[in-house]
């Protein structure tokens, strides 16, 4: 008697309406996923989380700016792959089908960004997925010329913004979550000049700054930035009470427990709630997420696992973490911004916004990876931290002909509240966040 072949089934909970493909349709994008050569996947422009199937072979891929998760369930007829943006969506689908006893949040898997993930639905035992990289930019190829580096970097940012604007209603308002820092500042200036250059009205642009209890250095910084660039008319303060900052709600929204991401999401949720209350129909937001990762602007001293050598010598460390081949790579969450993207994507989705950051696009990351960080910094933390402001301000001057103010780095959650309130509002309590995340799914932390 011949062996009965298993039935390969896929349940895709990611709506086609959520795909933001710029230069190809979804069927063509899926064809590229199934091709033997992963190279063409890089040319899928836009924001996407795609799945394609050829019999028992299933392939998945996503852009850096959004999550894509999967869970392999068992049924009497064979394996069933459930694909979704969120862990709770997977849990609900399992429950609906009577398979709730198979679920645990740690059994879910995140598709790592910049890779095509291939699964084979052949039944017990299921083989491990295979991850093939489709984005591998050369590293350290630019000369030690900060003017040249800055020009290339801002040109890439500007071009990505131009492509994004071309695919939206030219009358739709555009909001920038704005602290007056380097990343949001460069975004605002690029958008302002772009709208003028493309014959659009800059009046559709607005910079939203969060102020908690009427405090926070970001409000002062944003005001100073706008004043120095003669763009005061674009600024708008969103004031909220500190009681609106709810880290436990943020844990539920982003489905994660890392303190810095939870705290960032908590203030982001407060800002977006304020914008939505004031502007019920607003849809488009452009943020600066990914800018710190590209130019390696994080305090190394705060992470005992890092040295300046590991930061400047590892490919896309802050974008991807240690990499899918590493023992430190989280199968449930991925790593780096590949994990942290939910702090923007999930929060925007919660309030019905469509977000975008040019810093997450391959063309911009390619320039960042080409920067010779090791040669420019020569082992100095201070030189590394100074690079970002120097590179971006030179690029803004070269590409836009504008002088951009540069202020010291400050995290979003710290700049939105009074300095003396930071420790109280954001106690860095990962154990509490982990426990709350576990209770959301009825499991023991």
Coordinates of N, CA, C and O in Angstrom, one line a residue, residues 98-177:
X98 N -10.3 25.1 17.0 CA -10.3 24.1 18.1 C -8.9 23.6 18.4 O -8.7 22.5 18.9
X99 N -7.8 24.3 18.0 CA -6.5 23.9 18.2 C -5.8 24.8 19.3 O -4.5 24.9 19.3
X100 N -6.5 25.4 20.2 CA -5.9 26.3 21.2 C -4.9 25.6 22.0 O -3.9 26.3 22.5
X101 N -5.0 24.3 22.3 CA -4.1 23.6 23.1 C -2.7 23.5 22.5 O -1.7 23.2 23.2
X102 N -2.6 23.8 21.2 CA -1.3 23.7 20.5 C -0.5 25.0 20.7 O 0.7 25.1 20.5
X103 N -1.2 26.1 21.2 CA -0.6 27.4 21.2 C 0.3 27.7 22.4 O -0.1 27.4 23.5
X104 N 1.4 28.3 22.1 CA 2.2 29.1 23.1 C 2.9 30.2 22.4 O 3.3 30.0 21.2
X105 N 2.9 31.4 22.9 CA 3.5 32.5 22.2 C 4.9 32.3 21.7 O 5.3 32.7 20.7
X106 N 5.7 31.5 22.5 CA 7.1 31.2 22.1 C 7.2 30.3 20.9 O 8.3 30.1 20.4
X107 N 6.1 29.6 20.6 CA 6.1 28.7 19.4 C 5.9 29.5 18.1 O 6.0 28.9 17.0
X108 N 5.5 30.7 18.2 CA 5.3 31.5 17.0 C 6.7 31.9 16.5 O 7.7 32.0 17.2
X109 N 6.8 32.2 15.2 CA 8.1 32.6 14.6 C 8.0 33.9 13.8 O 6.9 34.1 13.1
X110 N 9.0 34.7 13.8 CA 9.0 35.9 13.0 C 9.9 35.7 11.8 O 11.0 35.2 11.9
X111 N 9.4 36.0 10.7 CA 10.2 36.0 9.4 C 11.3 37.1 9.6 O 10.9 38.3 9.8
X112 N 12.5 36.8 9.5 CA 13.6 37.8 9.6 C 13.6 38.7 8.4 O 13.4 38.2 7.2
X113 N 13.7 40.0 8.6 CA 13.7 40.9 7.5 C 14.9 40.6 6.6 O 16.0 40.1 7.0
X114 N 14.8 41.0 5.3 CA 15.9 40.9 4.3 C 16.2 39.4 3.9 O 17.3 39.2 3.4
X115 N 15.3 38.5 4.3 CA 15.5 37.1 3.9 C 14.3 36.5 3.3 O 13.1 36.9 3.6
X116 N 14.4 35.6 2.4 CA 13.3 34.7 1.9 C 13.4 33.5 2.8 O 14.4 32.8 2.9
X117 N 12.3 33.2 3.5 CA 12.2 32.1 4.4 C 11.4 31.0 3.7 O 10.2 31.2 3.3
X118 N 12.0 29.8 3.6 CA 11.3 28.7 2.9 C 11.0 27.6 3.9 O 11.8 27.2 4.7
X119 N 9.7 27.2 3.9 CA 9.2 26.1 4.8 C 8.7 25.0 3.9 O 8.2 25.2 2.8
X120 N 8.8 23.7 4.3 CA 8.3 22.6 3.6 C 7.3 21.9 4.5 O 7.6 21.4 5.6
X121 N 6.0 21.9 4.1 CA 5.0 21.3 4.9 C 4.8 19.8 4.6 O 3.9 19.4 3.9
X122 N 5.7 19.0 5.2 CA 5.7 17.6 4.9 C 5.3 16.8 6.1 O 5.3 15.6 6.1
X123 N 5.0 17.4 7.3 CA 4.5 16.7 8.4 C 5.6 16.2 9.3 O 6.8 16.6 9.1
X124 N 5.3 15.4 10.3 CA 6.3 15.0 11.4 C 7.5 14.2 10.9 O 7.3 13.2 10.2
X125 N 8.7 14.6 11.3 CA 9.0 15.9 11.9 C 9.1 17.0 10.8 O 9.6 16.7 9.7
X126 N 8.7 18.2 11.1 CA 8.8 19.3 10.2 C 10.3 19.8 10.1 O 10.9 20.1 11.2
X127 N 10.9 20.0 9.0 CA 12.2 20.5 8.9 C 12.3 21.9 9.3 O 11.3 22.7 9.2
X128 N 13.5 22.4 9.7 CA 13.7 23.8 10.0 C 13.5 24.6 8.8 O 13.8 24.1 7.7
X129 N 13.1 25.9 8.9 CA 13.0 26.7 7.8 C 14.4 27.1 7.2 O 15.4 27.0 8.0
X130 N 14.5 27.4 6.0 CA 15.7 27.9 5.4 C 15.6 29.4 5.1 O 14.6 29.8 4.4
X131 N 16.6 30.1 5.5 CA 16.6 31.6 5.3 C 17.7 31.9 4.3 O 18.9 31.7 4.5
X132 N 17.3 32.6 3.2 CA 18.2 33.0 2.1 C 18.2 34.5 2.0 O 17.1 35.1 1.8
X133 N 19.3 35.1 2.2 CA 19.4 36.6 2.2 C 19.2 37.2 0.8 O 19.8 36.7 -0.1
X134 N 18.3 38.2 0.7 CA 18.1 38.8 -0.6 C 18.6 40.3 -0.6 O 18.6 40.9 -1.6
X135 N 19.1 40.7 0.6 CA 19.7 42.1 0.6 C 21.0 42.0 1.4 O 21.0 41.7 2.6
X136 N 22.1 42.2 0.7 CA 23.4 42.1 1.2 C 24.3 43.2 0.7 O 25.2 43.0 -0.2
X137 N 24.1 44.4 1.1 CA 24.9 45.6 0.6 C 26.4 45.5 1.0 O 26.7 45.1 2.1
X138 N 27.2 45.9 0.1 CA 28.7 45.9 0.4 C 29.0 46.9 1.5 O 28.3 47.9 1.6
X139 N 30.0 46.6 2.3 CA 30.2 47.4 3.5 C 31.5 48.2 3.3 O 32.5 47.7 2.7
X140 N 31.5 49.4 3.9 CA 32.7 50.2 3.9 C 33.3 50.6 2.6 O 34.6 50.8 2.5
X141 N 32.5 50.8 1.6 CA 33.1 51.1 0.3 C 33.2 52.6 -0.1 O 33.9 52.9 -1.0
X142 N 32.6 53.4 0.7 CA 32.7 54.9 0.5 C 34.0 55.4 1.1 O 34.6 54.9 2.0
X143 N 34.6 56.5 0.5 CA 35.8 57.1 1.0 C 35.5 57.8 2.3 O 34.3 58.1 2.7
X144 N 36.5 58.2 3.0 CA 36.3 58.9 4.3 C 36.0 60.4 4.1 O 36.7 61.3 4.6
X145 N 35.1 60.7 3.3 CA 34.7 62.1 2.9 C 33.3 62.3 3.4 O 32.3 61.8 2.8
X146 N 33.2 63.0 4.5 CA 31.9 63.2 5.1 C 30.9 64.0 4.3 O 29.7 63.8 4.3
X147 N 31.4 64.9 3.5 CA 30.5 65.7 2.6 C 29.9 64.7 1.5 O 28.7 64.8 1.2
X148 N 30.7 63.8 1.0 CA 30.3 62.9 0.0 C 29.3 61.9 0.6 O 28.2 61.6 0.0
X149 N 29.6 61.4 1.8 CA 28.8 60.4 2.5 C 27.4 61.1 2.8 O 26.3 60.5 2.5
X150 N 27.4 62.3 3.3 CA 26.2 63.0 3.6 C 25.3 63.2 2.4 O 24.1 63.1 2.5
X151 N 25.9 63.6 1.3 CA 25.2 63.8 0.1 C 24.5 62.6 -0.4 O 23.3 62.6 -0.7
X152 N 25.2 61.5 -0.4 CA 24.7 60.2 -0.9 C 23.5 59.8 0.1 O 22.5 59.3 -0.4
X153 N 23.7 59.9 1.3 CA 22.7 59.5 2.3 C 21.4 60.3 2.2 O 20.3 59.7 2.1
X154 N 21.5 61.6 2.1 CA 20.3 62.4 2.0 C 19.7 62.3 0.7 O 18.4 62.4 0.5
X155 N 20.5 62.1 -0.4 CA 19.9 61.9 -1.7 C 19.0 60.6 -1.7 O 17.9 60.6 -2.3
X156 N 19.5 59.6 -1.0 CA 18.7 58.3 -1.0 C 17.4 58.5 -0.2 O 16.4 58.1 -0.6
X157 N 17.5 59.3 0.9 CA 16.3 59.6 1.7 C 15.3 60.4 0.9 O 14.1 60.1 0.9
X158 N 15.8 61.4 0.3 CA 15.0 62.3 -0.6 C 14.3 61.5 -1.7 O 13.1 61.6 -1.9
X159 N 15.0 60.6 -2.3 CA 14.4 59.9 -3.4 C 13.4 58.9 -3.0 O 12.4 58.7 -3.6
X160 N 13.6 58.3 -1.8 CA 12.6 57.4 -1.3 C 11.3 58.1 -0.9 O 10.2 57.7 -1.1
X161 N 11.5 59.3 -0.3 CA 10.3 60.1 0.0 C 9.6 60.6 -1.3 O 8.3 60.6 -1.3
X162 N 10.3 60.9 -2.3 CA 9.7 61.3 -3.6 C 8.9 60.1 -4.2 O 7.7 60.3 -4.6
X163 N 9.4 58.9 -4.1 CA 8.6 57.7 -4.6 C 7.4 57.5 -3.7 O 6.3 57.2 -4.3
X164 N 7.5 57.7 -2.4 CA 6.4 57.5 -1.5 C 5.3 58.5 -1.8 O 4.1 58.2 -1.9
X165 N 5.7 59.8 -1.9 CA 4.7 60.8 -2.2 C 4.0 60.6 -3.5 O 2.7 60.9 -3.6
X166 N 4.7 60.2 -4.5 CA 4.1 60.0 -5.9 C 3.0 58.9 -5.8 O 2.1 58.9 -6.7
X167 N 2.9 58.1 -4.8 CA 1.9 57.0 -4.7 C 0.8 57.3 -3.8 O 0.0 56.5 -3.4
X168 N 0.7 58.6 -3.4 CA -0.4 59.0 -2.6 C -1.1 60.3 -3.1 O -0.6 61.0 -3.9
X169 N -2.3 60.4 -2.7 CA -3.1 61.6 -3.1 C -2.3 62.9 -2.8 O -1.9 63.1 -1.6
X170 N -2.2 63.7 -3.8 CA -1.4 64.9 -3.6 C -2.0 66.0 -2.7 O -1.4 67.0 -2.4
X171 N -3.2 65.7 -2.3 CA -3.9 66.7 -1.4 C -3.9 66.1 0.1 O -4.3 66.8 1.0
X172 N -3.5 64.8 0.3 CA -3.6 64.2 1.6 C -2.6 64.9 2.5 O -1.4 65.0 2.2
X173 N -3.0 65.2 3.7 CA -2.1 65.8 4.7 C -1.1 64.8 5.2 O -1.3 63.6 5.2
X174 N 0.1 65.2 5.5 CA 1.2 64.4 5.9 C 1.7 64.9 7.3 O 2.1 66.0 7.5
X175 N 1.8 64.0 8.2 CA 2.2 64.3 9.6 C 3.6 63.7 9.8 O 3.9 62.6 9.4
X176 N 4.4 64.4 10.6 CA 5.8 63.9 11.0 C 5.8 64.0 12.5 O 5.8 65.0 13.1
X177 N 5.9 62.8 13.1 CA 6.2 62.8 14.6 C 7.5 63.4 14.8 O 8.6 62.9 14.3

